[in-house]
Amino acid sequence: MGVAFLRLALVAALASGVAAQERSELRFCLRADPRTFDPLLAAEDASEAVRYLTAGTLLRLNRQTQKLEPELAKSWTVRDNGKRIDFTLREGVRFSDGAPFGPADVAATVRRLTDPELTSAIADTFRSSGGRITAAPTGPQGVSVFFSAPVAGVESLFDQLAISPARQVPPEKAVLGPFMLDAYKAGQYVLLKRNPHYWRSSAGKRLPRLETIRLDIQSNREIELARFRRGKLHFVDKLAPEAFERLRKEAPAMVVDAGPSLDTEFLWFNQVPDGPLAPHKRRWFQSRRFRRAVSAAINRDDLIRLAYRGYARPAVGPVSQANRQWWNSRLTAHKHDPAQALDLLRQDGFRLDGKTLRDRDGNSVEFSLITNAGSRPREQIGAMVQHDLLKIGIRVNFTPIEFQSLIERITRTNAYDACLLGLSNVEIDPNTQTNLLVSSGTHHAWNPRQAKPATEWEAEIDRLMSEQAAAPTLAARKKAFDRVQEVLAEQVPIVFLLHPDVLLGVSPKVRGAAPSALPPHLFWNIPVISLAPPQERRSH
């Protein structure tokens, strides 16, 4: 009896171990611990990844077609030129704890979102878009959201708005997305499990197809890549060009270049009127010809070839080719043309004195360029810009500095000449770039927080951004924002350099992945992603 029991126990234990190894568990890494599991408070990459995997939204942007699709709302109607949007919700949807979902939950989420005490990136996006915002149920499956001012493309706001229950329960305990939080061990992992009440199905089978997702906390990219190569991870996001090249040579079937990202590398000159800047330098930096000459002197093809190993595209503005709806295809990046650069400078009173460029008062043209230390591609770009500008007589003192010191200089003391940084975009709608483009914006890099536009062309951009934000049709919005991009290309307040490609690693064990240039690049369609059957997995 005792021997038979022992055998049964051993068989059960072995079966349990095999099941654990063969269960459908997707694995990839987060760079840091999530700071919150409250979807309305998610602001950094780790928290946003968990939000995307667990949250239910009314609408969802398809990252391949770049079109909005119905989710918790089966239909929607925009009214009053974007001051109102009506949603019809799906019937029979339940939260992960089994409680029914309905219009009251949407209204409660909007009320919390608009609470002035809530510090939240998604809340800021809503507040800046439509002034005062309210929501109210309009029937058993109907709910309307009202804005005090017209919001162009108002429906796009709802791609990131996670709906939480109206009742008093921690948001992570009752979710509407495909997965729910199962376990979290700080510094080690986040474990998500399938939401048993998730509403979607495919071919008569409930989604999601995966049972669990394990998100390992790992900041070391080399360790992450080594684990991926050994088959311990299924995804690697945003590979460095060098790592992508190594992996491509070893296992070409495991890498994907998803094309140009929404991100941009650029530099700009300090034009703050009351900053601690020498008057002659301010005069240079405020000259369109000077800025245009600097842009023409920089060899973008070399930056891409050497700093990014060819995995980037030349930039002419803040919008890349990846953003198919809003990219102005009539524009092309400034060509590398040192002769044109010198001609523009001569028109502005500059002259070459041997190998030194001097302004009309005899001042040698020299400025400092700062960037954040630790970014290898950015440090390479800075050194190459320094080399290119020396060819037209401009001496650049390039200095990578600690990130917090850099932020202090460009946002508070204004104690800098020029800065090299990047812009990370996660949304495609131009309204998300308002803070960078309008003259009153806190991120209006070259001269932020202006009481009124300092130049006529900045006033034009302000007007165009207001027009596109209130335009009743997509065509009218596109026309206005195309002109914004043209003004930026003409005036060059920012020297846009390149758009890095989205470089990814995808295990051959993964089925249904559709890598995208838009974030989240690898798991935007997580409900239909699966892993190969166990026998296929063992064969790899």
XYZ file of C-alpha atoms in Angstrom:
540
model
C 0.000 0.000 0.000
C 2.793 2.386 1.004
C 4.877 1.533 -2.107
C 1.868 1.968 -4.415
C 1.075 5.346 -2.830
C 4.692 6.434 -3.215
C 4.650 5.471 -6.910
C 1.433 7.416 -7.477
C 2.880 10.443 -5.720
C 6.057 10.250 -7.826
C 4.073 9.975 -11.066
C 1.916 12.938 -10.034
C 4.975 15.008 -9.195
C 6.636 14.203 -12.527
C 3.425 15.017 -14.410
C 3.145 18.287 -12.549
C 6.726 19.187 -13.476
C 6.167 18.395 -17.160
C 2.951 20.432 -17.144
C 4.771 23.387 -15.617
C 7.459 23.190 -18.299
C 4.977 22.778 -21.163
C 2.280 25.204 -20.109
C 1.636 28.021 -22.547
C 3.707 30.728 -20.836
C 5.145 33.667 -22.770
C 8.298 35.192 -21.286
C 9.998 38.511 -21.844
C 11.691 41.203 -19.744
C 10.826 44.518 -18.174
C 13.760 46.899 -17.634
C 12.576 47.816 -14.137
C 9.876 47.052 -11.595
C 6.445 48.521 -12.341
C 5.886 51.561 -10.149
C 2.154 50.907 -10.018
C -0.504 48.401 -11.047
C -3.141 51.123 -11.164
C -3.718 51.631 -14.905
C -4.610 55.315 -14.542
C -1.267 55.993 -12.852
C 0.936 54.104 -15.329
C 3.570 56.499 -16.662
C 6.767 54.512 -17.281
C 7.451 51.574 -19.608
C 7.059 48.742 -17.091
C 3.723 49.936 -15.702
C 2.454 50.710 -19.198
C 3.340 47.173 -20.374
C 1.334 45.642 -17.524
C -1.537 48.045 -18.244
C -1.647 47.065 -21.909
C -1.725 43.346 -21.078
C -4.373 43.589 -18.355
C -6.536 46.610 -19.127
C -9.746 46.752 -21.101
C -10.343 49.821 -23.246
C -13.409 51.041 -25.128
C -11.463 51.261 -28.393
C -8.066 49.958 -29.471
C -5.692 51.141 -32.180
C -4.664 48.348 -34.522
C -0.890 48.813 -34.683
C -0.705 47.448 -38.234
C -3.603 49.223 -39.956
C -3.325 52.278 -37.651
C -7.125 52.311 -37.459
C -9.254 52.300 -34.315
C -11.235 49.134 -33.672
C -14.091 48.391 -31.256
C -13.227 46.723 -27.959
C -15.476 47.076 -24.893
C -17.552 49.447 -27.000
C -19.018 47.724 -30.036
C -19.717 51.085 -31.703
C -19.231 54.809 -31.164
C -20.456 58.109 -32.621
C -18.711 61.495 -32.399
C -21.097 64.458 -32.098
C -20.972 68.260 -31.810
C -17.626 68.537 -33.658
C -15.874 66.429 -31.056
C -17.504 67.829 -27.908
C -19.344 64.559 -27.327
C -18.748 60.895 -28.030
C -21.439 58.228 -27.550
C -20.480 54.595 -26.904
C -22.610 51.482 -27.171
C -21.093 48.819 -24.921
C -20.963 45.077 -25.505
C -23.447 42.930 -23.638
C -22.418 40.213 -21.214
C -18.903 41.492 -20.475
C -17.543 40.751 -17.002
C -14.569 41.880 -14.968
C -11.916 39.311 -14.080
C -13.565 38.809 -10.671
C -16.867 37.898 -12.365
C -18.752 41.152 -11.701
C -20.696 42.612 -14.666
C -19.338 45.568 -16.648
C -21.580 48.443 -17.686
C -21.950 52.185 -18.360
C -21.544 53.094 -14.668
C -17.965 51.755 -14.752
C -17.074 53.985 -17.711
C -18.623 57.033 -16.024
C -16.770 56.295 -12.771
C -13.465 55.905 -14.615
C -13.928 59.276 -16.323
C -14.813 60.914 -12.986
C -11.632 59.572 -11.410
C -9.622 60.530 -14.484
C -10.741 64.146 -14.193
C -10.145 64.415 -10.442
C -7.741 67.382 -10.095
C -5.931 65.493 -7.323
C -4.987 62.675 -9.715
C -1.444 62.939 -11.095
C -1.541 60.890 -14.262
C -0.105 61.079 -17.780
C -3.310 59.805 -19.382
C -5.325 62.260 -17.271
C -3.117 65.124 -18.480
C -3.753 64.063 -22.093
C -7.509 64.194 -21.582
C -7.425 67.488 -19.656
C -5.274 69.251 -22.241
C -7.519 68.026 -25.050
C -10.966 68.972 -23.946
C -11.129 71.250 -20.907
C -13.858 70.078 -18.519
C -14.878 66.453 -19.098
C -17.909 64.576 -17.803
C -19.553 61.214 -18.513
C -23.037 59.796 -17.996
C -24.868 56.537 -18.765
C -27.495 56.909 -21.498
C -29.102 53.480 -21.249
C -28.427 49.859 -20.250
C -25.499 49.645 -22.700
C -24.968 53.309 -23.542
C -22.605 55.925 -22.127
C -21.591 59.392 -23.354
C -18.480 61.443 -22.623
C -18.774 65.234 -22.889
C -15.987 67.793 -23.451
C -16.348 71.520 -22.887
C -14.416 72.267 -26.092
C -14.259 70.490 -29.484
C -11.589 67.774 -29.659
C -10.443 66.678 -33.107
C -9.915 62.934 -33.249
C -11.508 62.605 -29.801
C -11.977 58.856 -30.262
C -8.202 58.293 -30.340
C -7.979 59.322 -26.669
C -9.725 56.125 -25.621
C -7.068 53.691 -26.868
C -5.137 54.100 -23.600
C -7.973 54.672 -21.122
C -8.268 51.531 -18.983
C -11.781 51.053 -17.590
C -11.893 50.242 -13.870
C -14.919 49.187 -11.806
C -17.196 51.779 -10.217
C -17.284 49.725 -7.005
C -14.607 49.989 -4.352
C -11.972 47.428 -5.341
C -8.244 47.784 -6.130
C -8.015 48.359 -9.913
C -5.622 45.451 -10.435
C -8.071 43.042 -8.742
C -10.821 43.560 -11.326
C -9.679 44.045 -14.930
C -11.238 43.730 -18.363
C -8.166 42.845 -20.421
C -6.920 39.419 -21.539
C -4.688 38.871 -18.502
C -4.771 39.604 -14.776
C -2.118 39.944 -12.096
C -1.269 36.604 -10.475
C 1.973 37.295 -8.587
C 4.642 39.958 -8.212
C 8.054 39.584 -6.604
C 9.929 42.895 -6.509
C 13.183 42.810 -8.440
C 12.393 39.401 -9.925
C 9.182 39.050 -11.927
C 5.553 39.920 -12.612
C 3.348 36.915 -13.369
C 0.103 37.391 -15.272
C -2.524 34.723 -15.792
C -5.384 34.361 -18.232
C -8.510 36.354 -17.369
C -11.195 33.622 -17.152
C -13.931 36.149 -18.005
C -12.243 37.835 -20.983
C -14.934 38.597 -23.554
C -13.165 37.890 -26.855
C -13.189 34.589 -28.761
C -11.861 33.305 -32.080
C -13.174 30.373 -34.128
C -15.435 29.451 -31.234
C -12.592 29.379 -28.699
C -12.155 31.834 -25.858
C -9.143 34.123 -25.921
C -6.409 34.702 -24.922
C -4.552 31.681 -26.239
C -1.723 31.899 -23.717
C -2.180 30.680 -20.140
C 0.375 32.921 -18.453
C 2.899 35.673 -19.142
C 6.031 35.985 -17.033
C 7.690 39.390 -17.117
C 11.184 39.053 -15.659
C 12.726 42.198 -14.164
C 16.088 42.593 -15.902
C 17.904 45.853 -16.605
C 21.046 44.250 -18.061
C 20.535 44.036 -21.822
C 23.395 41.548 -22.338
C 21.879 39.113 -19.827
C 18.486 39.564 -21.480
C 19.951 38.843 -24.916
C 21.841 35.765 -23.655
C 18.642 34.343 -22.166
C 16.802 34.991 -25.413
C 19.496 33.189 -27.408
C 19.208 30.177 -25.071
C 15.449 30.037 -25.602
C 14.537 31.208 -22.098
C 12.767 34.322 -23.415
C 10.395 34.695 -26.351
C 10.617 38.435 -27.065
C 13.320 41.117 -26.917
C 12.224 44.700 -27.527
C 14.259 47.613 -28.908
C 17.578 45.897 -29.489
C 20.676 48.052 -29.861
C 22.016 48.005 -33.442
C 25.175 46.106 -32.387
C 23.168 43.427 -30.586
C 20.744 43.171 -33.502
C 23.654 42.652 -35.911
C 25.160 39.886 -33.757
C 21.850 38.100 -33.441
C 21.054 38.489 -37.149
C 24.304 36.727 -38.061
C 23.687 33.885 -35.580
C 19.954 33.342 -36.107
C 18.422 35.480 -38.869
C 14.996 33.906 -38.327
C 14.874 35.356 -34.796
C 15.244 39.060 -35.661
C 12.806 41.584 -37.097
C 13.493 45.107 -38.336
C 10.011 46.641 -38.044
C 11.118 49.797 -39.870
C 11.462 53.398 -38.680
C 10.111 54.074 -35.218
C 8.051 57.037 -34.075
C 11.152 58.266 -32.210
C 13.475 61.029 -33.410
C 17.073 62.049 -32.678
C 17.658 65.785 -32.966
C 19.579 68.797 -31.716
C 18.546 72.369 -31.049
C 20.065 75.726 -30.104
C 19.203 77.699 -26.993
C 17.128 80.738 -28.012
C 15.826 81.703 -24.556
C 16.019 85.540 -24.553
C 17.011 85.969 -20.888
C 19.325 82.955 -20.570
C 23.031 83.229 -19.632
C 24.115 83.260 -23.269
C 26.591 85.620 -24.971
C 24.684 88.096 -27.192
C 26.618 87.140 -30.329
C 25.757 83.456 -29.804
C 22.090 84.272 -29.321
C 22.219 86.198 -32.597
C 23.669 83.129 -34.371
C 21.120 80.751 -32.885
C 18.174 82.999 -33.737
C 19.231 83.114 -37.404
C 17.325 80.769 -39.708
C 20.244 80.722 -42.158
C 22.670 79.684 -39.416
C 20.410 76.826 -38.289
C 19.767 75.773 -41.878
C 23.520 75.803 -42.577
C 24.217 73.559 -39.592
C 21.567 71.140 -40.842
C 23.105 71.077 -44.355
C 26.603 70.496 -42.947
C 25.585 67.305 -41.087
C 25.922 64.059 -42.998
C 22.836 62.093 -41.907
C 23.777 59.106 -44.052
C 27.032 58.776 -42.108
C 25.191 59.080 -38.783
C 22.894 56.242 -39.825
C 25.678 54.064 -41.233
C 28.094 54.426 -38.323
C 26.017 55.160 -35.217
C 23.077 52.913 -36.155
C 24.744 50.427 -38.538
C 22.231 51.372 -41.200
C 19.155 50.769 -39.016
C 17.654 54.278 -39.117
C 16.113 56.745 -41.595
C 16.937 60.430 -42.216
C 14.558 62.826 -40.441
C 13.088 66.090 -41.647
C 10.698 66.641 -38.746
C 9.137 65.085 -35.648
C 6.928 62.685 -37.652
C 8.425 59.563 -39.200
C 7.279 57.403 -42.107
C 5.923 54.951 -39.514
C 3.082 57.392 -38.820
C 1.343 56.832 -42.131
C -1.620 59.091 -41.439
C 0.265 62.219 -40.346
C 3.646 62.057 -42.102
C 4.051 64.789 -44.724
C 5.369 62.749 -47.654
C 6.175 65.889 -49.679
C 9.096 66.701 -47.386
C 12.577 65.222 -47.656
C 15.446 65.378 -45.181
C 17.987 68.169 -45.704
C 20.796 66.944 -47.968
C 24.410 66.919 -46.844
C 25.833 69.934 -48.693
C 28.764 71.785 -47.023
C 28.986 74.204 -49.976
C 25.360 75.219 -49.505
C 26.002 75.559 -45.755
C 28.872 78.000 -46.366
C 26.798 79.961 -48.889
C 23.975 80.376 -46.340
C 26.479 81.527 -43.743
C 28.026 84.088 -46.119
C 24.540 85.507 -46.739
C 24.313 86.034 -42.986
C 27.660 87.892 -42.732
C 29.880 84.959 -41.735
C 33.254 84.373 -43.404
C 35.986 81.762 -43.366
C 39.278 82.952 -41.899
C 41.569 80.101 -42.832
C 39.872 77.114 -41.203
C 37.901 79.218 -38.702
C 34.425 80.580 -39.323
C 33.908 84.122 -38.013
C 30.771 86.240 -37.728
C 30.415 89.815 -38.995
C 32.008 91.138 -35.758
C 35.011 88.830 -35.986
C 33.882 86.380 -33.303
C 35.038 82.839 -34.001
C 32.054 80.495 -34.263
C 32.299 78.055 -31.395
C 29.625 76.525 -29.154
C 29.108 73.685 -26.700
C 26.847 70.710 -27.418
C 25.610 68.620 -24.498
C 23.874 65.255 -24.379
C 23.158 62.587 -21.775
C 26.109 60.355 -20.929
C 25.675 56.609 -21.367
C 23.894 56.538 -24.726
C 26.430 55.053 -27.141
C 24.603 55.979 -30.382
C 23.995 59.519 -29.141
C 27.622 59.964 -28.123
C 28.670 58.744 -31.581
C 26.244 61.180 -33.224
C 27.640 64.064 -31.176
C 31.218 63.252 -32.145
C 30.262 63.018 -35.819
C 28.344 66.325 -35.732
C 31.446 67.858 -34.169
C 33.544 66.465 -37.053
C 31.114 67.612 -39.785
C 30.814 71.181 -38.484
C 34.576 71.543 -38.184
C 34.700 71.138 -41.973
C 32.862 74.476 -42.354
C 34.940 76.188 -39.667
C 32.616 75.727 -36.666
C 34.241 74.419 -33.491
C 31.912 72.295 -31.341
C 32.792 71.379 -27.783
C 30.844 68.153 -27.364
C 30.233 67.082 -23.755
C 28.073 64.158 -22.566
C 26.886 64.896 -19.018
C 24.856 63.171 -16.304
C 21.163 63.118 -17.206
C 19.804 65.035 -14.214
C 22.386 67.761 -14.744
C 21.320 67.996 -18.386
C 17.644 68.312 -17.432
C 18.565 71.051 -14.930
C 20.321 73.033 -17.643
C 17.692 72.774 -20.380
C 14.629 73.263 -18.153
C 15.727 75.564 -15.317
C 19.043 77.406 -15.630
C 19.212 77.577 -19.465
C 22.995 77.372 -19.053
C 23.795 75.673 -22.359
C 24.396 76.477 -26.032
C 22.980 73.452 -27.844
C 21.600 70.071 -26.843
C 21.397 66.673 -28.535
C 18.512 64.464 -27.385
C 15.745 62.212 -28.627
C 11.971 62.441 -28.732
C 10.086 59.252 -27.855
C 6.571 59.112 -29.244
C 3.990 56.505 -28.267
C 0.953 58.051 -30.000
C 0.394 58.971 -33.636
C -2.061 61.863 -33.213
C -0.453 65.338 -33.569
C -2.255 66.588 -30.466
C 0.249 64.579 -28.422
C 3.037 66.855 -29.738
C 1.338 70.089 -28.748
C 3.641 70.663 -25.772
C 6.681 70.547 -28.054
C 5.299 72.577 -30.937
C 3.296 75.470 -29.450
C 5.232 78.467 -28.145
C 3.717 78.278 -24.656
C 4.671 74.602 -24.244
C 6.971 73.514 -21.438
C 8.777 71.210 -23.903
C 9.090 73.871 -26.645
C 12.794 73.051 -26.566
C 14.501 76.130 -28.023
C 12.452 78.740 -26.145
C 9.830 77.240 -23.797
C 6.892 78.787 -21.937
C 6.571 81.916 -24.078
C 3.887 84.376 -22.936
C 3.308 85.165 -26.602
C 5.039 83.840 -29.742
C 8.509 85.320 -30.170
C 8.404 85.029 -33.976
C 5.822 85.174 -36.747
C 6.476 81.567 -37.757
C 5.933 80.363 -34.163
C 2.639 82.278 -34.158
C 1.751 80.476 -37.394
C 2.492 77.089 -35.807
C 0.383 78.019 -32.764
C -2.512 78.940 -35.043
C -2.177 75.784 -37.145
C -2.019 73.529 -34.080
C -5.208 75.142 -32.779
C -6.845 74.736 -36.180
C -6.005 71.065 -36.501
C -7.133 70.406 -32.917
C -10.593 71.788 -33.685
C -11.008 70.914 -37.369
C -14.205 68.958 -38.130
C -12.644 66.625 -40.717
C -9.505 64.514 -40.952
C -8.611 66.155 -44.272
C -8.677 69.626 -42.678
C -6.549 68.422 -39.772
C -4.047 66.836 -42.155
C -3.742 70.002 -44.223
C -3.014 72.112 -41.130
C -0.513 69.660 -39.648
C 1.250 69.191 -42.989
C 1.869 72.939 -42.953
C 3.226 72.726 -39.377
C 5.797 70.221 -40.607
C 6.660 72.468 -43.552
C 7.264 75.475 -41.274
C 9.551 73.370 -39.079
C 11.517 72.251 -42.151
C 11.817 75.866 -43.377
C 12.753 77.493 -40.071
C 14.781 74.643 -38.526
C 14.275 75.524 -34.830
C 15.203 71.884 -34.289
C 17.761 70.091 -36.460
C 16.047 66.741 -36.939
C 18.612 64.029 -37.653
C 17.169 60.533 -37.881
C 14.460 58.062 -36.893
C 15.957 54.850 -35.414
C 14.475 51.575 -36.638
C 12.533 49.310 -34.269
C 14.827 46.277 -33.868
C 13.239 43.220 -32.279
C 13.886 39.617 -31.332
C 11.078 37.056 -31.757
C 11.453 33.391 -30.860
C 10.461 30.891 -33.588
C 8.312 29.254 -30.906
C 5.900 32.205 -31.011
C 2.802 32.014 -33.184
C 0.642 34.952 -34.249
C 3.065 37.780 -33.427
C 2.787 40.799 -35.732
C 5.728 43.111 -34.887
C 4.918 46.781 -35.363
C 6.804 50.057 -35.526
C 4.187 51.456 -33.120
C 4.450 50.594 -29.426
C 3.918 48.140 -27.917
C 5.929 46.664 -30.752
C 5.692 42.976 -29.878
C 2.475 42.276 -27.975
C -0.099 44.759 -29.237
C -2.209 41.773 -30.434
C -1.587 39.671 -27.309
C -4.999 37.897 -27.237
C -4.170 35.924 -30.413
C -0.487 35.255 -29.709
C 0.356 31.648 -28.806
C 3.311 29.304 -28.506
C 4.056 26.296 -30.695
C 2.775 22.939 -29.380
C 5.146 21.284 -26.847
C 6.521 18.759 -29.354
C 7.452 21.593 -31.755
C 8.984 23.629 -28.937
C 11.233 20.726 -27.933
C 12.450 20.352 -31.520
C 13.924 23.883 -31.638
